[in-house]
């Protein structure tokens, strides 16, 4: 059993203040997952790191966060949600300051890992607290408001990080967490009053260790696969084997022990098991697109980092608009239809991305991003409403932890798969285009003329060949994402409609 729910706040002002506090707690974690991305080149020079080494600044945070996320339910049981939140926010804020002050790469990686560990409980606890603080008929509304922080945070991260790095230094990417953390801590201490810890749930050390090993190994494999040439690397093979074996052992242990770390009976609720798959898909589209678009715009269109951040920001604006609209219409329509509508709009936006070319202007990129954000904004809140509709309050923290984990793993899987496919398709397209640049091709010889076979000219044409192949590969990735979204829409019939009581 998870920590007991709160006594319900009686005034809307009180609930509003709790909502703002929980959104701040959520933003602390989700923004920091991406805010350091654009600052990595600056950190690399200061910390005297190679490109491979500096990537651990991101990897350490993501892996430690993924490992500790499933622990949120048990910790809430033992400590109480209020106390756990206080510890998490204080720890996160202090380690953020340490990251900003780091003098060596080793210090930075260690501090980032600890920062991710403290931040792991923030998202699931925030979601569970908000669901307990509002009556069931307002769950759709509050999930829309809270969803703005969850979904828009990763988009805001690179933009905010780029601005702080350019205007100040990369260290302010971490120092900025101090005022936010203090404000969040003040809200938690003042507003949150749960019924304290419950000690009836023993800790399954074996189950946690196996699950942590499976998640950590899988996350490392996904994060480092492309850099290490996937299964041609001994490291990646070992990580894949460890993840698979640990997962199988965890499942065997979970069904044979009396008090498993994760109660597999949660998955008997069809809305939970199917909803987690859709949460992973939403994370895939959100995070993978955020990973693909910056290099696309920088390498193929030549936009600077700050401009790229500004061009991608409207995706968050579209998402906020959609979530605020859903907050007003929640309960008037079948939530499954709203999710289908959101996926349909998302597919349309990705189709627009498949039409990109070298002459595409900035407004086309902005429009497609805003439309995609608008579509995803109609996915997350109704999906959360469906997933939690039939759960007992004592199960919410565990399912919220799984929900956050599914979204993050979906994003990791999406990035790993799409970047690998991008690399492969670039090579394939280049091999198909290369024969056209040959002295045996009369059309090409007619273009370059008899004096166009110098080393400089051939180097320019080789660069253009790679550029064209990269464009084809990106468009193929976008097309694949569109087909995945369209294929998922019919599967929404597997979800049961949310009971009327959850609708406003």
Coordinates of C-alpha atoms in Angstrom, one line a residue:
X1 CA 0.0 0.0 0.0
X2 CA 1.2 3.5 -0.8
X3 CA 0.9 6.5 1.5
X4 CA -2.5 7.4 2.5
X5 CA -4.2 10.2 0.5
X6 CA -4.6 13.7 1.8
X7 CA -7.6 15.2 3.5
X8 CA -9.3 17.0 0.6
X9 CA -8.6 20.8 0.5
X10 CA -11.8 22.7 0.8
X11 CA -11.2 25.8 -1.2
X12 CA -10.3 26.3 -4.9
X13 CA -7.6 28.8 -3.9
X14 CA -5.9 26.2 -1.7
X15 CA -6.0 23.7 -4.5
X16 CA -4.7 26.2 -7.0
X17 CA -1.6 26.9 -4.7
X18 CA -1.0 23.1 -4.4
X19 CA -1.2 22.9 -8.2
X20 CA 1.4 25.6 -8.7
X21 CA 3.7 24.0 -6.2
X22 CA 3.4 20.6 -7.8
X23 CA 4.0 22.1 -11.2
X24 CA 7.2 23.8 -9.9
X25 CA 8.4 20.4 -8.5
X26 CA 7.7 18.7 -11.8
X27 CA 9.5 21.5 -13.8
X28 CA 12.6 21.1 -11.6
X29 CA 13.1 17.6 -12.9
X30 CA 11.8 17.6 -16.4
X31 CA 13.5 20.8 -17.5
X32 CA 16.9 19.6 -16.1
X33 CA 16.6 16.4 -18.3
X34 CA 17.2 18.6 -21.4
X35 CA 18.4 22.0 -20.2
X36 CA 22.1 21.0 -20.3
X37 CA 22.0 19.7 -23.9
X38 CA 22.9 22.9 -25.6
X39 CA 25.5 23.8 -23.0
X40 CA 27.6 20.6 -23.5
X41 CA 30.1 22.1 -25.9
X42 CA 30.8 24.9 -23.4
X43 CA 31.1 22.4 -20.5
X44 CA 33.4 20.2 -22.7
X45 CA 36.0 23.0 -22.9
X46 CA 35.8 24.0 -19.2
X47 CA 36.0 20.4 -17.9
X48 CA 38.6 19.3 -20.4
X49 CA 36.4 16.4 -21.7
X50 CA 36.1 14.6 -25.0
X51 CA 32.8 14.4 -26.8
X52 CA 32.3 10.9 -25.6
X53 CA 33.1 11.8 -22.0
X54 CA 30.9 14.9 -21.9
X55 CA 27.9 12.8 -22.9
X56 CA 28.0 11.2 -19.5
X57 CA 26.7 14.5 -18.1
X58 CA 23.3 13.6 -19.7
X59 CA 23.6 9.8 -19.4
X60 CA 24.3 9.8 -15.6
X61 CA 21.2 12.0 -14.9
X62 CA 18.9 9.9 -17.1
X63 CA 20.1 6.5 -15.9
X64 CA 19.9 7.4 -12.2
X65 CA 16.5 9.0 -12.6
X66 CA 15.2 5.9 -14.5
X67 CA 16.5 3.5 -11.8
X68 CA 15.0 5.4 -8.9
X69 CA 11.6 6.3 -10.4
X70 CA 9.9 3.0 -9.5
X71 CA 11.0 3.4 -5.9
X72 CA 8.8 6.4 -5.4
X73 CA 5.8 4.4 -4.2
X74 CA 7.7 2.5 -1.5
X75 CA 9.5 5.6 -0.3
X76 CA 6.2 7.4 0.0
X77 CA 4.9 4.6 2.1
X78 CA 7.9 4.7 4.5
X79 CA 8.5 8.4 4.7
X80 CA 5.1 10.0 3.8
X81 CA 4.7 12.0 0.6
X82 CA 5.3 15.4 2.3
X83 CA 8.6 14.4 3.9
X84 CA 9.8 12.6 0.7
X85 CA 9.0 15.7 -1.4
X86 CA 10.9 17.9 1.1
X87 CA 13.9 15.6 0.9
X88 CA 13.8 15.4 -2.9
X89 CA 13.5 19.1 -3.5
X90 CA 16.3 20.0 -1.0
X91 CA 18.6 17.3 -2.4
X92 CA 17.8 18.3 -6.0
X93 CA 18.5 22.0 -5.3
X94 CA 21.8 21.3 -3.4
X95 CA 23.1 19.0 -6.1
X96 CA 22.1 21.5 -8.7
X97 CA 24.4 24.1 -7.0
X98 CA 27.2 21.4 -6.9
X99 CA 26.8 20.8 -10.6
X100 CA 27.2 24.5 -11.3
X101 CA 30.3 24.6 -9.2
X102 CA 31.9 21.4 -10.6
X103 CA 35.5 21.8 -11.4
X104 CA 36.2 18.4 -13.0
X105 CA 34.3 16.0 -15.3
X106 CA 34.2 13.4 -12.5
X107 CA 32.6 15.8 -10.1
X108 CA 30.0 16.8 -12.7
X109 CA 29.0 13.2 -13.6
X110 CA 28.7 12.2 -9.9
X111 CA 26.7 15.3 -9.0
X112 CA 24.4 14.9 -12.0
X113 CA 23.7 11.2 -11.1
X114 CA 22.8 12.3 -7.5
X115 CA 20.7 15.1 -8.9
X116 CA 18.8 12.7 -11.1
X117 CA 18.3 10.3 -8.1
X118 CA 16.7 13.1 -6.0
X119 CA 14.6 14.2 -8.9
X120 CA 13.2 10.8 -9.8
X121 CA 10.3 11.0 -7.3
X122 CA 9.2 14.5 -8.1
X123 CA 7.0 13.7 -11.1
X124 CA 5.1 10.7 -9.8
X125 CA 4.6 12.3 -6.4
X126 CA 3.3 15.5 -7.9
X127 CA 0.8 13.6 -10.1
X128 CA -0.4 11.5 -7.2
X129 CA -0.8 14.4 -4.8
X130 CA -2.8 16.4 -7.4
X131 CA -5.1 13.5 -8.0
X132 CA -5.7 13.2 -4.3
X133 CA -6.2 16.9 -3.9
X134 CA -9.0 17.2 -6.4
X135 CA -12.3 15.4 -6.5
X136 CA -12.7 12.7 -9.3
X137 CA -14.8 14.9 -11.5
X138 CA -12.0 17.4 -11.8
X139 CA -9.2 15.0 -12.5
X140 CA -9.3 15.8 -16.3
X141 CA -9.0 19.5 -15.5
X142 CA -6.0 19.1 -13.1
X143 CA -4.2 16.6 -15.3
X144 CA -4.4 19.2 -18.2
X145 CA -2.9 21.9 -16.0
X146 CA -0.2 19.7 -14.6
X147 CA 0.5 18.2 -18.0
X148 CA 1.7 21.6 -19.2
X149 CA 4.7 21.2 -16.9
X150 CA 5.3 17.6 -17.8
X151 CA 5.1 18.0 -21.6
X152 CA 6.3 21.5 -22.1
X153 CA 9.2 21.3 -19.7
X154 CA 11.5 19.2 -22.0
X155 CA 10.8 21.6 -24.8
X156 CA 11.6 24.7 -22.7
X157 CA 14.8 23.1 -21.5
X158 CA 17.1 23.6 -24.6
X159 CA 15.7 27.1 -25.2
X160 CA 16.3 28.2 -21.6
X161 CA 19.6 26.5 -21.5
X162 CA 20.8 28.1 -24.7
X163 CA 19.8 31.6 -23.4
X164 CA 21.5 31.1 -20.0
X165 CA 24.6 29.8 -21.6
X166 CA 24.9 32.7 -24.2
X167 CA 24.0 35.5 -21.7
X168 CA 25.8 34.2 -18.7
X169 CA 27.8 30.9 -18.5
X170 CA 26.8 27.2 -18.7
X171 CA 27.0 27.1 -14.8
X172 CA 23.7 29.2 -14.7
X173 CA 22.0 26.2 -16.3
X174 CA 22.2 24.7 -12.8
X175 CA 22.2 27.8 -10.6
X176 CA 18.7 28.7 -12.0
X177 CA 17.3 25.9 -9.9
X178 CA 18.0 27.6 -6.6
X179 CA 15.1 30.2 -6.6
X180 CA 12.7 27.6 -8.1
X181 CA 13.7 25.0 -5.5
X182 CA 13.3 27.4 -2.6
X183 CA 9.9 28.6 -3.8
X184 CA 8.8 25.0 -4.3
X185 CA 10.0 24.0 -0.9
X186 CA 8.1 26.9 0.7
X187 CA 4.9 25.7 -1.0
X188 CA 5.4 22.1 0.1
X189 CA 6.0 22.9 3.7
X190 CA 3.1 25.3 3.9
X191 CA 0.5 23.5 1.8
X192 CA 1.0 19.7 1.8
X193 CA -0.5 17.8 4.8
X194 CA -0.7 14.1 4.2
X195 CA -1.5 11.4 6.8
X196 CA 2.1 10.4 7.3
X197 CA 4.0 7.2 6.6
X198 CA 2.6 3.7 6.5
X199 CA 4.9 0.9 7.5
X200 CA 2.9 -2.1 6.3
X201 CA 4.8 -2.6 3.1
X202 CA 8.2 -4.4 3.5
X203 CA 11.1 -3.5 1.1
X204 CA 11.8 -6.2 -1.5
X205 CA 15.5 -5.6 -1.9
X206 CA 15.9 -8.4 -4.5
X207 CA 13.1 -7.2 -6.6
X208 CA 14.3 -3.6 -6.6
X209 CA 17.9 -4.6 -7.3
X210 CA 16.8 -6.7 -10.3
X211 CA 14.5 -4.1 -11.7
X212 CA 17.1 -1.3 -11.2
X213 CA 19.7 -3.5 -13.0
X214 CA 17.3 -4.1 -15.9
X215 CA 16.3 -0.5 -16.2
X216 CA 19.8 0.9 -15.8
X217 CA 21.4 -1.5 -18.3
X218 CA 18.6 -0.9 -20.8
X219 CA 18.9 2.9 -20.4
X220 CA 22.7 2.7 -20.9
X221 CA 22.3 0.5 -23.9
X222 CA 19.8 2.9 -25.5
X223 CA 21.8 6.0 -24.6
X224 CA 25.2 4.8 -25.7
X225 CA 24.2 2.4 -28.5
X226 CA 24.6 4.8 -31.5
X227 CA 27.9 6.2 -30.1
X228 CA 29.3 2.7 -29.6
X229 CA 28.1 1.2 -32.9
X230 CA 25.4 -0.8 -31.3
X231 CA 25.8 -4.6 -31.2
X232 CA 29.2 -4.4 -32.8
X233 CA 30.3 -3.1 -29.4
X234 CA 31.0 -5.5 -26.5
X235 CA 29.7 -2.9 -24.0
X236 CA 26.3 -2.8 -25.7
X237 CA 26.0 -6.6 -26.0
X238 CA 26.8 -6.9 -22.3
X239 CA 24.3 -4.3 -21.3
X240 CA 21.6 -5.9 -23.5
X241 CA 22.2 -9.3 -22.0
X242 CA 22.2 -8.0 -18.4
X243 CA 19.0 -6.0 -19.0
X244 CA 17.2 -9.0 -20.5
X245 CA 18.3 -11.5 -17.9
X246 CA 17.6 -9.1 -15.0
X247 CA 14.1 -8.4 -16.3
X248 CA 13.3 -12.1 -16.6
X249 CA 14.6 -12.7 -13.1
X250 CA 12.6 -9.8 -11.8
X251 CA 9.4 -11.1 -13.3
X252 CA 10.0 -14.6 -11.9
X253 CA 10.7 -13.1 -8.5
X254 CA 7.7 -10.8 -8.6
X255 CA 5.2 -13.7 -9.1
X256 CA 6.9 -16.0 -6.5
X257 CA 7.4 -13.7 -3.5
X258 CA 4.8 -12.6 -1.0
X259 CA 5.7 -8.9 -1.0
X260 CA 7.1 -8.0 -4.5
X261 CA 8.7 -4.6 -5.0
X262 CA 6.2 -4.0 -7.9
X263 CA 2.8 -5.6 -7.6
X264 CA 2.2 -7.1 -11.1
X265 CA -1.6 -7.2 -10.3
X266 CA -1.6 -3.5 -11.3
X267 CA -1.3 -4.6 -14.9
X268 CA -4.5 -6.6 -14.6
X269 CA -6.2 -3.2 -15.0
X270 CA -6.4 -2.9 -18.8
X271 CA -6.4 0.8 -18.7
X272 CA -3.1 0.8 -16.8
X273 CA -1.3 -1.7 -19.0
X274 CA -2.5 -0.3 -22.3
X275 CA -2.2 3.3 -21.1
X276 CA 1.4 2.7 -20.3
X277 CA 2.0 1.7 -23.9
X278 CA 0.4 4.9 -25.1
X279 CA 2.4 6.9 -22.6
X280 CA 5.5 5.4 -24.0
X281 CA 4.4 6.4 -27.5
X282 CA 3.6 9.9 -26.5
X283 CA 7.1 10.1 -24.9
X284 CA 8.6 8.7 -28.1
X285 CA 7.1 11.4 -30.3
X286 CA 7.8 14.2 -27.8
X287 CA 11.4 13.4 -26.9
X288 CA 12.5 11.9 -30.2
X289 CA 11.3 14.9 -32.2
X290 CA 13.1 17.2 -29.8
X291 CA 16.2 15.2 -30.4
X292 CA 16.0 15.1 -34.2
X293 CA 14.9 18.6 -35.0
X294 CA 17.9 20.6 -33.6
X295 CA 20.6 18.8 -35.7
X296 CA 18.3 18.8 -38.7
X297 CA 17.9 22.6 -38.5
X298 CA 21.6 23.3 -37.6
X299 CA 23.3 20.9 -40.0
X300 CA 21.0 21.0 -43.0
X301 CA 19.6 24.5 -42.7
X302 CA 22.4 26.3 -41.0
X303 CA 20.5 27.9 -38.2
X304 CA 22.3 28.9 -35.0
X305 CA 21.5 27.3 -31.7
X306 CA 19.5 30.2 -30.2
X307 CA 17.4 30.5 -33.4
X308 CA 16.7 26.8 -33.3
X309 CA 15.5 27.1 -29.7
X310 CA 13.2 29.9 -30.7
X311 CA 11.8 28.0 -33.7
X312 CA 11.0 24.9 -31.5
X313 CA 9.5 26.8 -28.7
X314 CA 6.0 27.2 -30.4
X315 CA 5.6 23.4 -30.0
X316 CA 5.2 24.1 -26.3
X317 CA 2.8 26.9 -26.9
X318 CA 0.6 24.7 -29.0
X319 CA 0.7 22.0 -26.3
X320 CA -0.4 24.5 -23.6
X321 CA -3.3 25.8 -25.7
X322 CA -4.6 22.2 -26.3
X323 CA -4.2 21.3 -22.6
X324 CA -6.1 24.4 -21.5
X325 CA -8.9 23.6 -24.0
X326 CA -9.1 20.1 -22.7
X327 CA -9.3 21.5 -19.1
X328 CA -12.6 23.2 -20.2
X329 CA -14.1 20.3 -22.1
X330 CA -12.9 17.4 -19.9
X331 CA -15.8 15.0 -19.3
X332 CA -18.0 16.2 -22.2
X333 CA -16.5 13.7 -24.6
X334 CA -15.2 10.1 -24.4
X335 CA -11.6 10.6 -23.4
X336 CA -10.6 7.9 -26.0
X337 CA -12.0 10.1 -28.8
X338 CA -10.0 13.0 -27.5
X339 CA -6.8 11.0 -27.5
X340 CA -7.6 9.8 -31.1
X341 CA -8.1 13.4 -32.2
X342 CA -4.8 14.3 -30.6
X343 CA -2.9 11.5 -32.3
X344 CA -4.6 12.4 -35.6
X345 CA -3.4 16.0 -35.4
X346 CA 0.1 14.8 -34.4
X347 CA 0.2 12.5 -37.4
X348 CA -0.8 15.5 -39.6
X349 CA 2.0 17.6 -38.2
X350 CA 4.6 14.9 -38.8
X351 CA 3.2 14.5 -42.4
X352 CA 4.0 18.2 -42.8
X353 CA 7.6 17.4 -41.6
X354 CA 7.9 14.8 -44.3
X355 CA 7.5 17.6 -46.9
X356 CA 10.5 19.5 -45.6
X357 CA 13.3 20.4 -48.1
X358 CA 16.4 22.6 -48.2
X359 CA 14.2 25.6 -49.1
X360 CA 11.8 25.2 -46.2
X361 CA 11.3 28.5 -44.4
X362 CA 11.3 29.1 -40.6
X363 CA 7.6 29.6 -40.5
X364 CA 6.8 26.2 -41.9
X365 CA 9.0 24.7 -39.2
X366 CA 7.3 26.8 -36.5
X367 CA 3.8 25.9 -37.8
X368 CA 4.4 22.1 -37.9
X369 CA 5.9 22.2 -34.4
X370 CA 3.0 24.2 -33.0
X371 CA 0.5 21.8 -34.6
X372 CA 2.4 18.8 -33.2
X373 CA 2.3 20.3 -29.8
X374 CA -1.4 21.0 -30.2
X375 CA -2.0 17.4 -31.0
X376 CA 0.1 16.0 -28.2
X377 CA -1.7 18.4 -25.8
X378 CA -4.9 16.4 -26.5
X379 CA -3.1 13.1 -25.7
X380 CA -1.5 13.3 -22.3
X381 CA -4.3 14.7 -20.0
X382 CA -7.2 12.4 -21.3
X383 CA -4.8 9.4 -21.3
X384 CA -3.9 10.1 -17.6
X385 CA -7.6 10.5 -16.8
X386 CA -8.4 7.1 -18.3
X387 CA -5.4 5.4 -16.6
X388 CA -6.2 6.6 -13.1
X389 CA -10.0 6.4 -13.3
X390 CA -10.4 3.0 -11.8
X391 CA -7.5 3.0 -9.4
X392 CA -7.7 3.1 -5.6
X393 CA -5.9 6.2 -4.2
X394 CA -3.4 3.9 -2.6
X395 CA -2.2 2.7 -6.0
X396 CA -1.7 6.1 -7.6
X397 CA 1.9 6.7 -6.6
X398 CA 3.0 3.3 -8.0
X399 CA 1.1 3.8 -11.3
X400 CA 2.3 7.4 -11.5
X401 CA 5.9 6.1 -11.2
X402 CA 5.3 3.6 -13.9
X403 CA 3.7 6.3 -16.1
X404 CA 6.8 8.5 -15.8
X405 CA 9.1 5.6 -16.4
X406 CA 7.1 4.5 -19.5
X407 CA 7.3 8.0 -20.9
X408 CA 11.0 8.3 -20.4
X409 CA 11.8 4.8 -21.7
X410 CA 9.6 5.5 -24.7
X411 CA 11.6 8.6 -25.4
X412 CA 14.9 6.7 -25.0
X413 CA 13.8 3.9 -27.3
X414 CA 12.5 6.4 -29.8
X415 CA 15.8 8.4 -29.9
X416 CA 17.9 5.2 -30.1
X417 CA 15.8 3.6 -32.9
X418 CA 15.3 6.8 -35.0
X419 CA 19.0 7.9 -34.7
X420 CA 20.1 4.4 -35.7
X421 CA 17.7 4.3 -38.6
X422 CA 18.8 7.8 -39.6
X423 CA 22.5 6.8 -39.7
X424 CA 21.7 3.6 -41.7
X425 CA 19.4 5.4 -44.2
X426 CA 22.0 8.1 -44.7
X427 CA 24.5 5.5 -45.8
X428 CA 21.9 3.7 -48.0
X429 CA 20.8 7.0 -49.7
X430 CA 24.4 8.0 -50.2
X431 CA 25.3 4.7 -51.8
X432 CA 22.3 5.1 -54.1
X433 CA 23.1 8.7 -55.1
X434 CA 26.9 8.2 -55.5
X435 CA 26.8 6.5 -58.9
X436 CA 25.3 9.6 -60.4
X437 CA 28.5 11.6 -59.6
X438 CA 30.8 9.8 -62.0
X439 CA 32.7 10.6 -65.1
X440 CA 30.7 7.8 -66.7
X441 CA 27.5 9.8 -66.1
X442 CA 27.0 12.2 -69.1
X443 CA 24.5 14.3 -67.3
X444 CA 26.8 15.0 -64.4
X445 CA 29.8 15.7 -66.8
X446 CA 27.5 18.2 -68.6
X447 CA 26.9 20.0 -65.3
X448 CA 30.5 20.3 -64.1
X449 CA 32.2 20.7 -67.4
X450 CA 35.6 19.4 -68.4
X451 CA 37.4 21.5 -65.8
X452 CA 35.2 20.4 -62.9
X453 CA 37.1 17.4 -61.8
X454 CA 39.6 19.1 -59.5
X455 CA 40.0 17.9 -55.9
X456 CA 38.2 21.0 -54.6
X457 CA 35.2 20.6 -56.9
X458 CA 34.9 16.9 -56.1
X459 CA 35.1 17.6 -52.3
X460 CA 32.3 20.1 -52.7
X461 CA 30.2 17.6 -54.6
X462 CA 30.9 14.9 -52.0
X463 CA 29.7 17.2 -49.2
X464 CA 26.5 18.0 -51.2
X465 CA 26.0 14.2 -51.7
X466 CA 26.1 13.6 -48.0
X467 CA 23.8 16.6 -47.4
X468 CA 21.2 15.2 -49.8
X469 CA 21.5 11.8 -48.3
X470 CA 21.0 13.2 -44.8
X471 CA 17.8 15.0 -45.9
X472 CA 16.4 11.8 -47.4
X473 CA 17.2 9.9 -44.1
X474 CA 15.5 12.6 -42.0
X475 CA 12.4 12.5 -44.1
X476 CA 12.3 8.7 -43.8
X477 CA 12.5 9.0 -40.0
X478 CA 9.6 11.5 -40.0
X479 CA 7.5 9.2 -42.2
X480 CA 8.2 6.2 -39.9
X481 CA 7.0 8.3 -36.9
X482 CA 3.8 9.2 -38.8
X483 CA 3.0 5.6 -39.6
X484 CA 3.6 4.6 -35.9
X485 CA 1.2 7.2 -34.7
X486 CA -1.5 6.3 -37.3
X487 CA -1.1 2.6 -36.4
X488 CA -1.6 3.3 -32.7
X489 CA -5.0 5.1 -33.1
X490 CA -7.1 1.9 -33.7
X491 CA -5.6 0.4 -30.6
X492 CA -7.4 2.9 -28.5
X493 CA -10.4 0.6 -28.5
X494 CA -8.5 -1.5 -26.0
X495 CA -9.0 1.2 -23.4
X496 CA -12.1 1.2 -21.3
X497 CA -13.9 4.6 -21.2
X498 CA -13.4 6.5 -18.0
X499 CA -16.4 6.4 -15.6
X500 CA -18.7 9.4 -15.6
X501 CA -17.5 10.3 -12.1
X502 CA -14.1 11.4 -13.5
X503 CA -15.6 14.0 -15.8
X504 CA -16.4 17.6 -15.0

